Amino acid sequence: MDIKIIGMTDQQEAYIGSNSRKFRINEFLIIEDVDQGDILGEVVEVHTYNRYIPMANDGEVIDNNLIKNLSVLGFNLEDGTIYLGKIRLLEEANYPIETGSNCRVPKFKEVKKYFISTDLNKGLNIGVIRNTDDIYENIDEEFVDLSLTLENKKLIKQKEVPYILNLYDMHEYPHVGIFGGSGSGKSFGLRVVLEELMNKNIPTLVLDPHYEMDFSEKLKSDYGRDYTNLFSKFTIGENIGIDFKKISSRDLKNLLQTSSRLSEAMENVVDNLHKPQDSLLTFEQRLERLKKGQELGSSLNIKKEIEATDNTEEKKYLNKVLATYEKLNDKSPPSSVAGVSWRFDRLKKLGIFEHNSINAEEALKSNKLVVIQGSIKIIQVFSTFLINSVYEKRRNYKDAIINNSEEDYFPPFFIITDEAHNFAPQSKDGASESPSKYILREIAQEGRKYGVFLILATQRPSLLDSTITAQLNTKFIFRTTRANDIQTIKEETDLSIEQTKRLPYLKTGDVFLSESAIGRTMYVRIRAAHTITPHKENPFIELENRLKTDNDDIMEVIDNYLPISSNDFYDLTKEIQDDTGLVYTIDQLRNILDNLVLRELLTVKKTFLGDKYEKFK
């Protein structure tokens, strides 16, 4: 194969040329350096040159010196096109690459350590490494036919080297970020990661504001395993919530400030009002009595109310108001009490205190994937409590081992969320804060030592808390077009200039995968997920089907009134309403009948014309 090193080189990069091989971006080649031996490199730029069709190229690759160099090295410039590229070494060489060195496609065994850093049973099968089909031809049997990829809406058999994400190294390189714009494949990439965690029976807590993390329906009956019994799904307010008796004053303050930040005075009110083992009712009554006492204004006024009433129950109630007021009023400014009361009422209306989270926690302890569904706002509220709760149980268990004390076992687990910037927003002025941000930030910084890991997906990495972003050691970078987000990605990853330029043009499902455990970025195609989202139906097909159903229903209604003339519309609308309860205006009825006539005409013409119908249409 006539691939040679051409032009000036250094210890990191060199240019390559060939008369016959078309180079592909991100393919891998071995440089056979005379002095340094075989060196693996990745193609990062590709060009072609034809002396008869010269074009300016700003001197980046093709200049007069390089053309002369090609001639000296034996390239025949008269033959037409010469294929050129830039190759970057995976590991820095001791000396500049020798110009004129030959290059070749590597064998799998020569490069396995660069591509696969773990065993299959210790890693997650994410997809395939792009442009490695030549290497795949002699790959080890265990890595053959691990998955399918989806290309142009068709399932394609694996033909490239698999990308196995090193799960067991996450205790050293924790946390994952999944970034990509709408339609980039980010959500399907997240689905693949979740399937792989279920395959490994890793306890996982998923926050699902889009109601799409269901794994019941398979993409293909003979592709992938059945995940039905590997996950549990909960909807906040319906079958999961917060047991008020189990929350601490700190938990309650975190929950209350999901509406807006609590002032220091409001925090003091909560500390004074909330008692251990309070039920929802006892806390609510204590808060209401304090508010009532402050509305009356003084102990003297409350006593006057007691003396003025003859109702025994009213006297009993007012005496409790008096006791609460005298105990708490001096430490509880009325404006702060009102602020706490308003926030508490909002929490109650969300319905989060009507259930508990025991079943979700037990599912985690059973190594299941637990999906928590609800609106972003309600998940922000609930996740603050739930994540704190399970993280504390895991931390207490690990600390107990060190302290030689006893604590119930709680397993290591992942916390995963889409729209992560809503749960951990970046803010400079204190606005747009979310209580869930602080527990996620704590886990980002300290979770590794307790075996708790984050996988955060977002369309807007620039809006994600920078402290958390800095802790994401593995990053999936899908197609991204916003300049601010691309800048954040440049700062937080090792993507090259060439790779960041390609970000706005990546195909759906292609991703730059930057993994600290292997120390570089790979160009990967996410495998086809084994399951499909509940939101799989095309909305335009949905509209088409609904229109057909509506037309069929209407046809059934008016079939009893045929034939119909334009003079009958007024009487017909009244008759339909009396018979069926359906209300149509004359214009609506006219449009409906016109559409039905048109549909019937097309049906007749299609039958009459047969194969010529499409041409007629």
Coordinates of C-alpha atoms in Angstrom, one line a residue, residues 31-570:
I31 CA 3.7 4.5 10.7
E32 CA 6.7 2.3 10.2
D33 CA 9.4 4.6 11.3
V34 CA 12.9 3.2 10.6
D35 CA 14.4 4.3 13.9
Q36 CA 11.5 4.3 16.3
G37 CA 9.6 1.3 15.1
D38 CA 5.8 1.1 14.6
I39 CA 3.8 4.2 15.8
L40 CA 0.0 4.4 15.8
G41 CA -1.6 7.6 14.5
E42 CA -5.1 8.9 13.7
V43 CA -6.0 10.8 10.6
V44 CA -7.4 14.2 11.6
E45 CA -7.5 16.0 8.2
V46 CA -8.0 14.7 4.6
H47 CA -7.4 16.4 1.3
T48 CA -7.0 15.6 -2.4
Y49 CA -4.6 17.3 -4.9
N50 CA -4.8 17.4 -8.7
R51 CA -2.1 19.4 -10.5
Y52 CA -4.6 20.1 -13.3
I53 CA -7.2 21.6 -11.0
P54 CA -5.1 23.9 -8.6
M55 CA -7.0 25.6 -5.8
A56 CA -5.8 28.0 -3.1
N57 CA -5.6 26.4 0.3
D58 CA -4.1 29.1 2.4
G59 CA -0.9 27.1 2.6
E60 CA -2.2 24.7 5.3
V61 CA -1.4 21.5 3.5
I62 CA -0.7 21.9 -0.2
D63 CA 2.1 24.3 -1.1
N64 CA 5.0 24.3 -3.6
N65 CA 7.4 22.8 -1.1
L66 CA 5.1 19.9 -0.4
I67 CA 4.5 19.3 -4.1
K68 CA 8.2 19.1 -4.7
N69 CA 8.5 16.8 -1.7
L70 CA 5.9 14.5 -3.3
S71 CA 7.9 14.2 -6.5
V72 CA 11.1 13.4 -4.6
L73 CA 9.3 10.6 -2.7
G74 CA 8.2 9.0 -6.0
F75 CA 4.6 10.2 -6.3
N76 CA 3.5 10.5 -9.9
L77 CA 1.9 13.9 -10.2
E78 CA 1.0 13.3 -13.8
D79 CA -1.4 10.4 -12.9
G80 CA -4.0 12.8 -11.6
T81 CA -5.3 12.8 -8.0
I82 CA -3.1 12.4 -5.0
Y83 CA -4.7 11.7 -1.6
L84 CA -3.3 13.7 1.3
G85 CA -3.9 13.9 5.0
K86 CA -2.6 14.9 8.4
I87 CA -1.9 12.2 10.9
R88 CA -1.7 12.8 14.7
L89 CA 0.2 10.3 16.9
L90 CA -1.8 8.7 19.8
E91 CA 1.4 9.0 21.9
E92 CA 4.1 11.5 21.4
A93 CA 7.2 10.1 19.7
N94 CA 10.8 10.5 21.0
Y95 CA 11.9 12.2 17.7
P96 CA 10.2 13.7 14.7
I97 CA 8.8 11.1 12.3
E98 CA 11.1 10.1 9.5
T99 CA 10.0 11.6 6.2
G100 CA 9.4 8.9 3.6
S101 CA 8.4 6.3 6.2
N102 CA 5.8 3.8 5.0
C103 CA 2.3 3.6 6.6
R104 CA -0.1 0.7 6.8
V105 CA -3.4 -0.4 8.3
P106 CA -2.8 -2.0 11.7
K107 CA -3.8 -5.5 12.8
F108 CA -6.3 -5.6 15.7
K109 CA -3.8 -7.3 18.1
E110 CA -1.4 -4.4 17.4
V111 CA -3.8 -1.7 18.5
K112 CA -6.2 -3.5 20.9
K113 CA -4.8 -1.8 24.0
Y114 CA -5.6 1.6 22.5
F115 CA -9.2 0.7 21.6
I116 CA -10.4 -1.6 24.3
S117 CA -9.3 -0.9 27.9
T118 CA -11.4 -3.5 29.7
D119 CA -13.1 -6.9 29.5
L120 CA -16.6 -7.1 28.1
N121 CA -18.0 -8.1 31.5
K122 CA -16.5 -5.0 33.0
G123 CA -17.5 -2.5 30.4
L124 CA -20.5 -1.0 28.7
N125 CA -21.0 -1.8 25.0
I126 CA -21.7 1.7 23.7
G127 CA -21.3 1.3 19.9
V128 CA -18.6 1.1 17.3
I129 CA -15.5 3.2 16.6
R130 CA -15.9 4.9 13.2
N131 CA -13.6 4.0 10.3
T132 CA -12.1 0.9 11.9
D133 CA -13.6 -1.6 9.4
D134 CA -10.1 -2.6 8.1
I135 CA -9.0 -3.4 11.6
Y136 CA -12.3 -5.3 12.4
E137 CA -11.5 -7.8 9.6
N138 CA -9.1 -9.6 12.0
I139 CA -10.6 -8.8 15.4
D140 CA -10.8 -11.3 18.2
E141 CA -13.9 -13.5 18.1
E142 CA -15.4 -12.2 21.4
F143 CA -15.8 -8.7 19.9
V144 CA -17.7 -9.8 16.8
D145 CA -21.4 -9.1 16.3
L146 CA -22.0 -7.4 19.6
S147 CA -24.6 -5.0 18.3
L148 CA -26.3 -3.4 15.4
T149 CA -26.1 0.2 14.2
L150 CA -28.9 2.3 12.7
E151 CA -27.8 3.8 9.4
N152 CA -30.3 5.7 7.2
K153 CA -33.2 4.0 9.1
K154 CA -31.8 0.6 8.4
L155 CA -30.2 -1.8 11.0
I156 CA -26.7 -2.7 10.0
K157 CA -24.6 -5.6 11.2
Q158 CA -21.5 -4.6 13.1
K159 CA -18.5 -4.1 10.9
E160 CA -16.2 -1.9 13.0
V161 CA -14.3 -2.2 16.3
P162 CA -16.7 -2.0 19.3
Y163 CA -16.4 0.8 21.9
I164 CA -16.4 -0.6 25.4
L165 CA -16.8 2.1 28.1
N166 CA -14.7 1.1 31.1
L167 CA -17.2 0.8 33.9
Y168 CA -14.8 -0.5 36.5
D169 CA -12.4 2.5 36.1
M170 CA -15.2 4.9 37.1
H171 CA -14.1 4.8 40.7
E172 CA -10.9 6.6 39.5
Y173 CA -12.5 8.6 36.7
P174 CA -16.0 9.3 37.9
H175 CA -19.1 10.9 36.3
V176 CA -20.3 11.2 32.7
G177 CA -21.6 14.1 30.7
I178 CA -23.8 13.6 27.6
F179 CA -24.0 16.8 25.5
G180 CA -25.9 17.4 22.3
G181 CA -28.5 19.5 20.6
S182 CA -32.0 18.5 19.7
G183 CA -32.1 15.6 17.2
S184 CA -28.4 14.8 17.7
G185 CA -29.0 11.3 19.1
K186 CA -28.3 12.4 22.7
S187 CA -31.5 10.8 24.2
F188 CA -30.8 7.5 22.3
G189 CA -27.2 7.5 23.5
L190 CA -28.6 7.9 27.1
R191 CA -31.0 5.0 26.5
V192 CA -28.1 2.8 25.4
V193 CA -26.1 3.7 28.5
L194 CA -29.2 2.8 30.7
E195 CA -29.6 -0.5 28.9
E196 CA -26.0 -1.4 29.5
L197 CA -26.3 -0.5 33.2
M198 CA -29.3 -2.8 33.5
N199 CA -27.3 -5.5 31.7
K200 CA -24.7 -5.2 34.5
N201 CA -27.4 -5.1 37.3
I202 CA -26.1 -1.7 38.4
P203 CA -28.5 0.2 40.7
T204 CA -29.5 3.4 38.9
L205 CA -31.8 6.3 39.8
V206 CA -33.1 8.1 36.7
L207 CA -34.9 11.5 36.8
D208 CA -37.2 11.5 33.7
P209 CA -38.9 14.8 33.0
H210 CA -39.9 13.7 29.5
Y211 CA -41.7 10.5 30.4
E212 CA -39.6 8.6 27.9
M213 CA -37.5 6.2 29.9
D214 CA -39.6 3.1 29.5
F215 CA -37.9 -0.1 28.4
S216 CA -40.9 -2.4 27.9
E217 CA -41.1 -2.4 24.1
K218 CA -38.2 -3.9 22.1
L219 CA -36.9 -2.5 18.8
K220 CA -36.6 -6.0 17.3
S221 CA -37.8 -9.2 18.9
D222 CA -34.5 -11.0 18.4
Y223 CA -32.2 -8.1 19.3
G224 CA -31.1 -7.5 22.9
R225 CA -32.6 -8.9 26.1
D226 CA -36.0 -8.3 27.7
Y227 CA -35.6 -5.4 30.2
T228 CA -39.2 -5.5 31.6
N229 CA -38.2 -6.9 35.0
L230 CA -35.0 -4.9 35.3
F231 CA -36.5 -1.5 35.9
S232 CA -39.3 0.1 38.0
K233 CA -41.2 3.2 37.1
F234 CA -42.7 5.7 39.5
T235 CA -44.7 8.9 39.0
I236 CA -44.4 11.6 41.7
G237 CA -47.7 12.2 43.4
E238 CA -49.2 9.0 42.1
N239 CA -47.2 6.1 43.5
I240 CA -44.1 7.8 45.1
G241 CA -43.6 10.8 47.3
I242 CA -42.1 11.9 50.6
D243 CA -43.1 10.5 54.1
F244 CA -43.3 13.8 56.0
K245 CA -42.5 12.0 59.3
K246 CA -39.0 11.1 58.0
I247 CA -37.8 14.5 56.9
S248 CA -35.5 16.6 59.0
S249 CA -35.6 20.4 59.4
R250 CA -32.8 20.6 56.8
D251 CA -34.8 18.5 54.3
L252 CA -37.9 20.6 54.8
K253 CA -35.8 23.8 54.2
N254 CA -34.5 22.3 51.0
L255 CA -38.0 21.4 49.9
L256 CA -39.4 24.8 50.7
Q257 CA -36.8 26.7 48.8
T258 CA -37.6 25.0 45.6
S259 CA -40.1 27.9 45.1
S260 CA -37.5 30.5 45.9
R261 CA -34.6 30.9 48.3
L262 CA -35.4 31.1 52.0
S263 CA -34.1 34.1 53.9
E264 CA -32.1 33.5 57.1
A265 CA -35.2 34.5 59.1
M266 CA -37.4 32.0 57.2
E267 CA -34.8 29.2 57.9
N268 CA -35.0 30.1 61.6
V269 CA -38.8 29.9 61.5
V270 CA -38.6 26.4 60.0
D271 CA -36.0 25.4 62.7
N272 CA -38.4 26.7 65.4
L273 CA -41.6 25.2 64.0
H274 CA -40.5 21.8 62.8
K275 CA -40.1 19.0 65.4
P276 CA -38.7 15.5 65.0
Q277 CA -41.4 12.9 63.9
D278 CA -43.8 15.7 63.0
S279 CA -46.6 14.5 60.7
L280 CA -47.8 16.7 57.9
L281 CA -50.9 17.5 60.0
T282 CA -49.1 18.4 63.2
F283 CA -46.6 20.7 61.4
E284 CA -49.4 22.3 59.4
Q285 CA -51.5 22.9 62.5
R286 CA -48.6 24.5 64.4
L287 CA -47.8 26.8 61.5
E288 CA -51.5 27.8 61.1
R289 CA -51.8 28.5 64.9
L290 CA -48.7 30.8 64.8
K291 CA -50.1 32.6 61.8
K292 CA -53.5 33.0 63.5
G293 CA -51.8 34.4 66.7
Q294 CA -49.8 36.9 64.7
E295 CA -52.9 38.0 62.8
L296 CA -54.6 38.8 66.2
G297 CA -51.5 40.7 67.1
S298 CA -50.7 40.0 70.8
S299 CA -51.3 37.7 73.7
L300 CA -53.8 40.2 75.1
N301 CA -55.9 40.1 71.9
I302 CA -55.9 36.3 71.9
K303 CA -57.0 36.2 75.5
K304 CA -59.8 38.7 74.7
E305 CA -60.9 36.3 71.9
I306 CA -60.9 33.4 74.3
E307 CA -63.1 35.3 76.8
A308 CA -65.5 36.5 74.1
T309 CA -66.4 33.0 72.8
D310 CA -68.8 30.6 74.4
N311 CA -67.9 27.8 72.0
T312 CA -65.9 25.1 73.9
E313 CA -64.0 23.9 70.8
E314 CA -63.2 27.5 69.8
K315 CA -61.8 28.2 73.3
K316 CA -59.7 25.0 73.1
Y317 CA -58.3 26.0 69.8
L318 CA -57.6 29.6 70.8
N319 CA -55.8 28.4 73.9
K320 CA -53.5 26.4 71.7
V321 CA -53.0 29.5 69.5
L322 CA -52.0 31.4 72.6
A323 CA -49.5 28.7 73.7
T324 CA -47.9 28.5 70.3
Y325 CA -47.8 32.3 69.9
E326 CA -46.1 32.9 73.3
K327 CA -43.6 30.2 72.6
L328 CA -42.6 31.1 69.0
N329 CA -43.6 34.6 68.2
D330 CA -40.4 36.3 69.5
K331 CA -38.3 34.1 67.2
S332 CA -40.6 34.2 64.2
P333 CA -41.2 37.5 62.3
P334 CA -44.7 37.6 60.8
S335 CA -43.4 38.3 57.3
S336 CA -41.1 35.3 57.5
V337 CA -43.9 33.1 58.8
A338 CA -46.1 34.2 55.9
G339 CA -43.3 33.4 53.4
V340 CA -42.9 29.9 54.9
S341 CA -46.6 29.3 54.9
W342 CA -46.9 30.3 51.2
R343 CA -44.1 28.0 50.2
F344 CA -45.5 25.1 52.3
D345 CA -48.9 25.5 50.6
R346 CA -47.3 25.2 47.2
L347 CA -45.5 22.0 48.2
K348 CA -48.7 20.4 49.5
K349 CA -50.5 21.2 46.2
L350 CA -47.9 19.2 44.3
G351 CA -49.1 16.1 46.1
I352 CA -45.6 14.9 47.1
F353 CA -46.6 14.2 50.7
E354 CA -49.3 11.7 49.8
H355 CA -46.9 8.7 49.3
N356 CA -43.5 7.6 50.4
S357 CA -40.3 6.4 48.6
I358 CA -39.8 3.0 50.3
N359 CA -40.6 1.0 47.1
A360 CA -38.1 3.1 45.0
E361 CA -35.3 2.6 47.6
E362 CA -36.0 -1.1 47.8
A363 CA -35.9 -1.4 44.0
L364 CA -32.4 0.3 44.1
K365 CA -31.3 -2.2 46.8
S366 CA -32.5 -5.0 44.4
N367 CA -30.1 -3.6 41.8
K368 CA -32.8 -2.3 39.5
L369 CA -33.0 0.8 37.4
V370 CA -35.5 3.2 39.1
V371 CA -37.2 5.8 36.9
I372 CA -38.8 8.8 38.6
Q373 CA -41.2 10.7 36.3
G374 CA -42.9 14.1 36.7
S375 CA -42.6 17.6 35.5
I376 CA -39.2 19.3 35.8
K377 CA -40.5 21.5 38.7
I378 CA -41.8 18.6 40.7
I379 CA -38.8 16.5 40.1
Q380 CA -36.6 19.3 41.3
V381 CA -38.5 19.3 44.5
F382 CA -38.7 15.5 45.0
S383 CA -35.2 14.7 43.8
T384 CA -33.7 17.0 46.4
F385 CA -35.1 14.8 49.1
L386 CA -34.7 11.4 47.5
I387 CA -31.1 11.9 46.3
N388 CA -30.2 13.2 49.8
S389 CA -31.8 10.2 51.4
V390 CA -30.2 7.5 49.3
Y391 CA -26.8 9.2 49.2
E392 CA -26.8 9.5 53.0
K393 CA -27.7 5.8 53.4
R394 CA -24.8 4.8 51.1
R395 CA -22.4 7.3 52.8
N396 CA -23.4 6.1 56.3
Y397 CA -22.8 2.5 55.2
K398 CA -19.3 3.2 53.9
D399 CA -18.4 5.4 56.9
A400 CA -19.6 2.6 59.3
I401 CA -17.0 0.2 57.7
I402 CA -14.2 2.7 58.4
N403 CA -15.5 3.3 62.0
N404 CA -16.0 -0.4 62.7
S405 CA -19.7 0.2 63.4
E406 CA -22.9 -1.4 62.1
E407 CA -25.1 0.1 59.4
D408 CA -27.6 -1.4 57.0
Y409 CA -26.2 -2.2 53.6
F410 CA -27.0 0.2 50.7
P411 CA -25.4 -0.5 47.3
P412 CA -23.3 1.8 45.1
F413 CA -25.5 3.5 42.4
F414 CA -25.7 5.9 39.5
I415 CA -27.8 9.1 39.4
I416 CA -28.9 9.9 35.9
T417 CA -30.9 12.8 34.5
D418 CA -31.8 14.4 31.2
E419 CA -32.1 18.2 31.1
A420 CA -29.4 18.4 33.7
H421 CA -29.0 22.1 33.5
N422 CA -32.5 22.4 35.1
F423 CA -31.3 20.5 38.1
A424 CA -27.8 22.0 38.5
P425 CA -27.9 25.4 36.7
Q426 CA -24.9 27.6 36.3
S427 CA -25.6 31.0 37.9
K428 CA -23.5 34.0 38.9
D429 CA -26.0 36.2 40.6
G430 CA -27.7 33.6 42.9
A431 CA -30.8 33.6 40.6
S432 CA -32.2 30.4 38.9
E433 CA -30.8 28.3 41.7
S434 CA -32.1 24.8 42.4
P435 CA -31.7 23.0 45.7
S436 CA -30.9 19.8 43.8
K437 CA -27.9 21.6 42.5
Y438 CA -26.1 21.5 45.8
I439 CA -26.6 17.7 46.4
L440 CA -25.5 17.0 42.8
R441 CA -22.5 19.2 43.3
E442 CA -21.6 17.4 46.5
I443 CA -21.8 14.1 44.8
A444 CA -19.8 15.4 41.8
Q445 CA -17.0 16.3 44.2
E446 CA -17.2 13.5 46.8
G447 CA -19.4 10.7 45.4
R448 CA -16.6 8.7 44.0
K449 CA -15.2 7.6 47.3
Y450 CA -18.7 6.4 48.3
G451 CA -19.4 4.6 45.0
V452 CA -22.1 7.1 43.8
F453 CA -21.7 8.4 40.2
L454 CA -23.5 10.9 38.0
I455 CA -24.5 10.7 34.4
L456 CA -25.8 14.1 33.3
A457 CA -27.3 14.8 29.9
T458 CA -28.2 18.3 28.6
Q459 CA -28.6 20.2 25.3
R460 CA -26.9 23.2 26.9
P461 CA -23.6 22.4 28.6
S462 CA -22.9 26.1 29.0
L463 CA -25.9 26.3 31.4
L464 CA -24.7 23.4 33.6
D465 CA -22.9 24.3 36.8
S466 CA -19.2 24.7 36.0
T467 CA -18.1 23.0 39.2
I468 CA -20.0 19.9 38.2
T469 CA -19.0 20.1 34.5
A470 CA -15.3 20.1 35.6
Q471 CA -15.9 16.7 37.5
L472 CA -17.3 14.9 34.4
N473 CA -14.4 12.7 33.4
T474 CA -16.1 11.0 30.5
K475 CA -18.0 13.1 27.9
F476 CA -20.3 12.2 25.0
I477 CA -20.3 15.1 22.6
F478 CA -23.1 14.8 20.0
R479 CA -23.9 17.4 17.3
T480 CA -23.8 20.9 18.9
T481 CA -24.4 24.2 17.1
R482 CA -24.5 26.9 19.7
A483 CA -21.3 28.9 20.0
N484 CA -21.5 29.1 23.8
D485 CA -21.9 25.4 24.2
I486 CA -19.0 24.6 21.7
Q487 CA -16.8 27.0 23.7
T488 CA -17.7 25.2 26.9
I489 CA -16.9 21.9 25.3
K490 CA -13.5 23.2 24.1
E491 CA -12.7 24.2 27.6
E492 CA -13.9 21.0 29.3
T493 CA -12.6 18.3 26.8
D494 CA -9.5 17.4 24.8
L495 CA -11.3 17.8 21.5
S496 CA -8.9 19.0 18.8
I497 CA -9.5 22.1 16.8
E498 CA -10.5 19.9 13.8
Q499 CA -13.0 18.0 15.9
T500 CA -14.7 21.1 17.4
K501 CA -15.1 22.4 13.8
R502 CA -17.0 19.3 12.9
L503 CA -19.4 19.5 15.9
P504 CA -22.2 21.3 14.1
Y505 CA -22.1 18.7 11.2
L506 CA -22.1 15.4 13.0
K507 CA -24.6 12.9 11.8
T508 CA -27.4 11.9 14.3
G509 CA -26.0 9.1 16.4
D510 CA -22.3 9.9 15.8
V511 CA -20.5 11.2 18.9
F512 CA -17.0 12.3 20.0
L513 CA -16.4 10.2 23.1
S514 CA -13.8 11.6 25.5
E515 CA -12.9 9.1 28.2
S516 CA -10.2 10.0 30.8
A517 CA -9.5 6.3 31.4
I518 CA -8.0 6.0 27.9
G519 CA -6.8 9.6 27.7
R520 CA -8.1 10.6 24.3
T521 CA -11.3 11.2 22.2
M522 CA -12.7 8.6 19.9
Y523 CA -15.2 9.0 17.0
V524 CA -18.0 6.6 17.8
R525 CA -21.3 5.5 16.3
I526 CA -23.8 4.8 19.1
R527 CA -25.3 1.3 18.7
A528 CA -29.0 0.8 18.0
A529 CA -30.9 0.7 21.3
H530 CA -32.6 -2.6 22.2
T531 CA -35.7 -0.8 23.2
I532 CA -37.7 2.1 21.8
T533 CA -39.1 5.3 23.4
P534 CA -42.9 5.6 24.1
H535 CA -42.8 8.7 22.0
K536 CA -41.8 6.8 18.8
E537 CA -44.8 7.8 16.7
N538 CA -44.3 10.4 14.0
P539 CA -46.6 13.3 14.9
F540 CA -47.5 13.9 11.3
I541 CA -48.5 10.3 10.8
E542 CA -50.5 10.7 14.1
L543 CA -52.4 13.6 12.6
E544 CA -53.0 11.7 9.3
N545 CA -54.4 8.7 11.2
R546 CA -56.5 10.9 13.4
L547 CA -58.0 12.6 10.4
K548 CA -58.8 9.3 8.8
T549 CA -60.4 8.1 12.0
D550 CA -62.4 11.3 12.3
N551 CA -63.5 11.1 8.6
D552 CA -64.6 7.5 9.1
D553 CA -66.6 8.4 12.2
I554 CA -68.3 11.3 10.5
M555 CA -69.1 9.1 7.5
E556 CA -70.9 6.7 9.8
V557 CA -72.9 9.6 11.3
I558 CA -74.0 11.1 8.0
D559 CA -74.5 7.8 6.2
N560 CA -78.0 7.7 7.7
Y561 CA -78.9 11.1 6.1
L562 CA -77.8 10.6 2.5
P563 CA -78.5 11.9 -0.1
I564 CA -77.8 15.5 1.0
S565 CA -78.3 18.7 -0.9
S566 CA -76.9 22.1 -0.1
N567 CA -80.4 23.3 0.8
D568 CA -80.6 20.7 3.6
F569 CA -77.6 21.9 5.6
Y570 CA -79.5 23.9 8.2

